[in-house]
GROMACS .gro file of C-alpha atoms in nm:
model
   97
    1MET     CA    1  14.819  10.107  -2.701
    2GLN     CA    2  14.738  10.031  -2.337
    3GLN     CA    3  14.648  10.328  -2.131
    4TRP     CA    4  14.639  10.347  -1.744
    5GLU     CA    5  14.478  10.532  -1.473
    6TYR     CA    6  14.662  10.611  -1.156
    7TYR     CA    7  14.561  10.617  -0.773
    8PHE     CA    8  14.797  10.799  -0.524
    9VAL     CA    9  14.772  10.721  -0.159
   10PHE     CA   10  14.939  10.903   0.138
   11ALA     CA   11  14.957  10.706   0.464
   12THR     CA   12  15.072  10.827   0.789
   13VAL     CA   13  15.105  10.680   1.137
   14THR     CA   14  14.826  10.711   1.366
   15ASN     CA   15  14.807  10.719   1.758
   16ASP     CA   16  14.785  10.347   1.772
   17GLY     CA   17  15.116  10.292   1.587
   18GLU     CA   18  14.953  10.174   1.264
   19PHE     CA   19  15.017  10.326   0.910
   20ARG     CA   20  14.660  10.408   0.778
   21PRO     CA   21  14.571  10.589   0.449
   22ARG     CA   22  14.500  10.959   0.498
   23PHE     CA   23  14.473  11.089   0.140
   24ALA     CA   24  14.369  10.940  -0.180
   25ASN     CA   25  14.410  11.138  -0.495
   26ASP     CA   26  14.456  11.435  -0.271
   27GLN     CA   27  14.127  11.399  -0.101
   28GLU     CA   28  14.135  11.334   0.259
   29LEU     CA   29  13.949  11.020   0.357
   30ASP     CA   30  13.660  11.024   0.609
   31ASP     CA   31  13.740  10.860   0.950
   32TRP     CA   32  14.102  10.792   0.836
   33GLN     CA   33  14.236  10.759   1.182
   34THR     CA   34  14.020  10.453   1.251
   35GLY     CA   35  13.992  10.325   0.904
   36PRO     CA   36  14.175  10.035   0.749
   37THR     CA   37  14.536   9.967   0.794
   38LEU     CA   38  14.770  10.029   0.505
   39TYR     CA   39  14.791   9.650   0.446
   40GLU     CA   40  14.404   9.620   0.442
   41TYR     CA   41  14.365   9.899   0.237
   42ALA     CA   42  14.624   9.791  -0.029
   43ASN     CA   43  14.439   9.460  -0.049
   44GLN     CA   44  14.108   9.624  -0.102
   45LEU     CA   45  14.255   9.823  -0.388
   46GLY     CA   46  14.421   9.496  -0.523
   47SER     CA   47  14.071   9.328  -0.522
   48SER     CA   48  13.942   9.613  -0.723
   49GLY     CA   49  14.204   9.566  -0.997
   50TRP     CA   50  14.477   9.818  -0.872
   51GLU     CA   51  14.839   9.725  -0.887
   52LEU     CA   52  15.107   9.872  -0.663
   53LEU     CA   53  15.335  10.066  -0.897
   54ALA     CA   54  15.550  10.245  -0.661
   55SER     CA   55  15.608  10.297  -0.268
   56ASN     CA   56  15.826  10.554  -0.098
   57PRO     CA   57  15.904  10.617   0.245
   58VAL     CA   58  15.873  10.973   0.387
   59VAL     CA   59  16.131  11.023   0.658
   60PHE     CA   60  16.145  11.307   0.888
   61THR     CA   61  16.504  11.383   1.032
   62GLN     CA   62  16.592  11.585   1.337
   63SER     CA   63  16.949  11.685   1.378
   64LYS     CA   64  17.123  11.816   1.689
   65TRP     CA   65  17.436  12.009   1.656
   66GLN     CA   66  17.690  11.960   1.922
   67PRO     CA   67  17.976  12.205   1.867
   68THR     CA   68  18.188  12.119   2.147
   69LEU     CA   69  18.196  11.738   2.042
   70GLU     CA   70  18.221  11.832   1.669
   71THR     CA   71  17.970  11.565   1.600
   72HIS     CA   72  17.638  11.593   1.415
   73ALA     CA   73  17.376  11.340   1.558
   74VAL     CA   74  17.093  11.277   1.322
   75ALA     CA   75  16.760  11.094   1.421
   76SER     CA   76  16.532  10.985   1.149
   77VAL     CA   77  16.169  10.865   1.193
   78LEU     CA   78  15.957  10.683   0.926
   79ARG     CA   79  15.639  10.901   0.962
   80ALA     CA   80  15.454  10.823   0.630
   81ILE     CA   81  15.437  10.631   0.299
   82THR     CA   82  15.338  10.749  -0.031
   83MET     CA   83  15.200  10.474  -0.273
   84VAL     CA   84  15.106  10.477  -0.633
   85PHE     CA   85  14.869  10.228  -0.776
   86LYS     CA   86  14.784  10.173  -1.141
   87ARG     CA   87  14.515   9.978  -1.348
   88PRO     CA   88  14.421   9.941  -1.712
   89LYS     CA   89  14.194  10.251  -1.803
   90LYS     CA   90  13.852  10.141  -1.909
   91GLY     CA   91  13.717  10.237  -2.257
   92ASN     CA   92  14.064  10.284  -2.396
   93ASP     CA   93  14.079  10.489  -2.722
   94ASP     CA   94  14.383  10.522  -2.919
   95SER     CA   95  14.392  10.900  -2.891
   96SER     CA   96  14.733  11.054  -2.811
   97CYS     CA   97  14.799  11.328  -2.560
   0.00000   0.00000   0.00000
């Protein structure tokens, strides 16, 4: 049976407005603020055999309650993206978990 290995990426917006990977498998990347953009990083991973499995936005919301107007204004901002990549595990054995 095919087995997989997974690679988790957390990207945030930098001061220049670009999304850049900050964490990979829970390890902070060196010089992430000036490193490759998310697009460039994903293509580098693709060249290494990784396939994008899932991508999810991380949206932060702020709300301002205005009781006199009886309205609830909500502003949301996309601040980060989580991505999961997978590729076939090398040296597959048929052992079960």
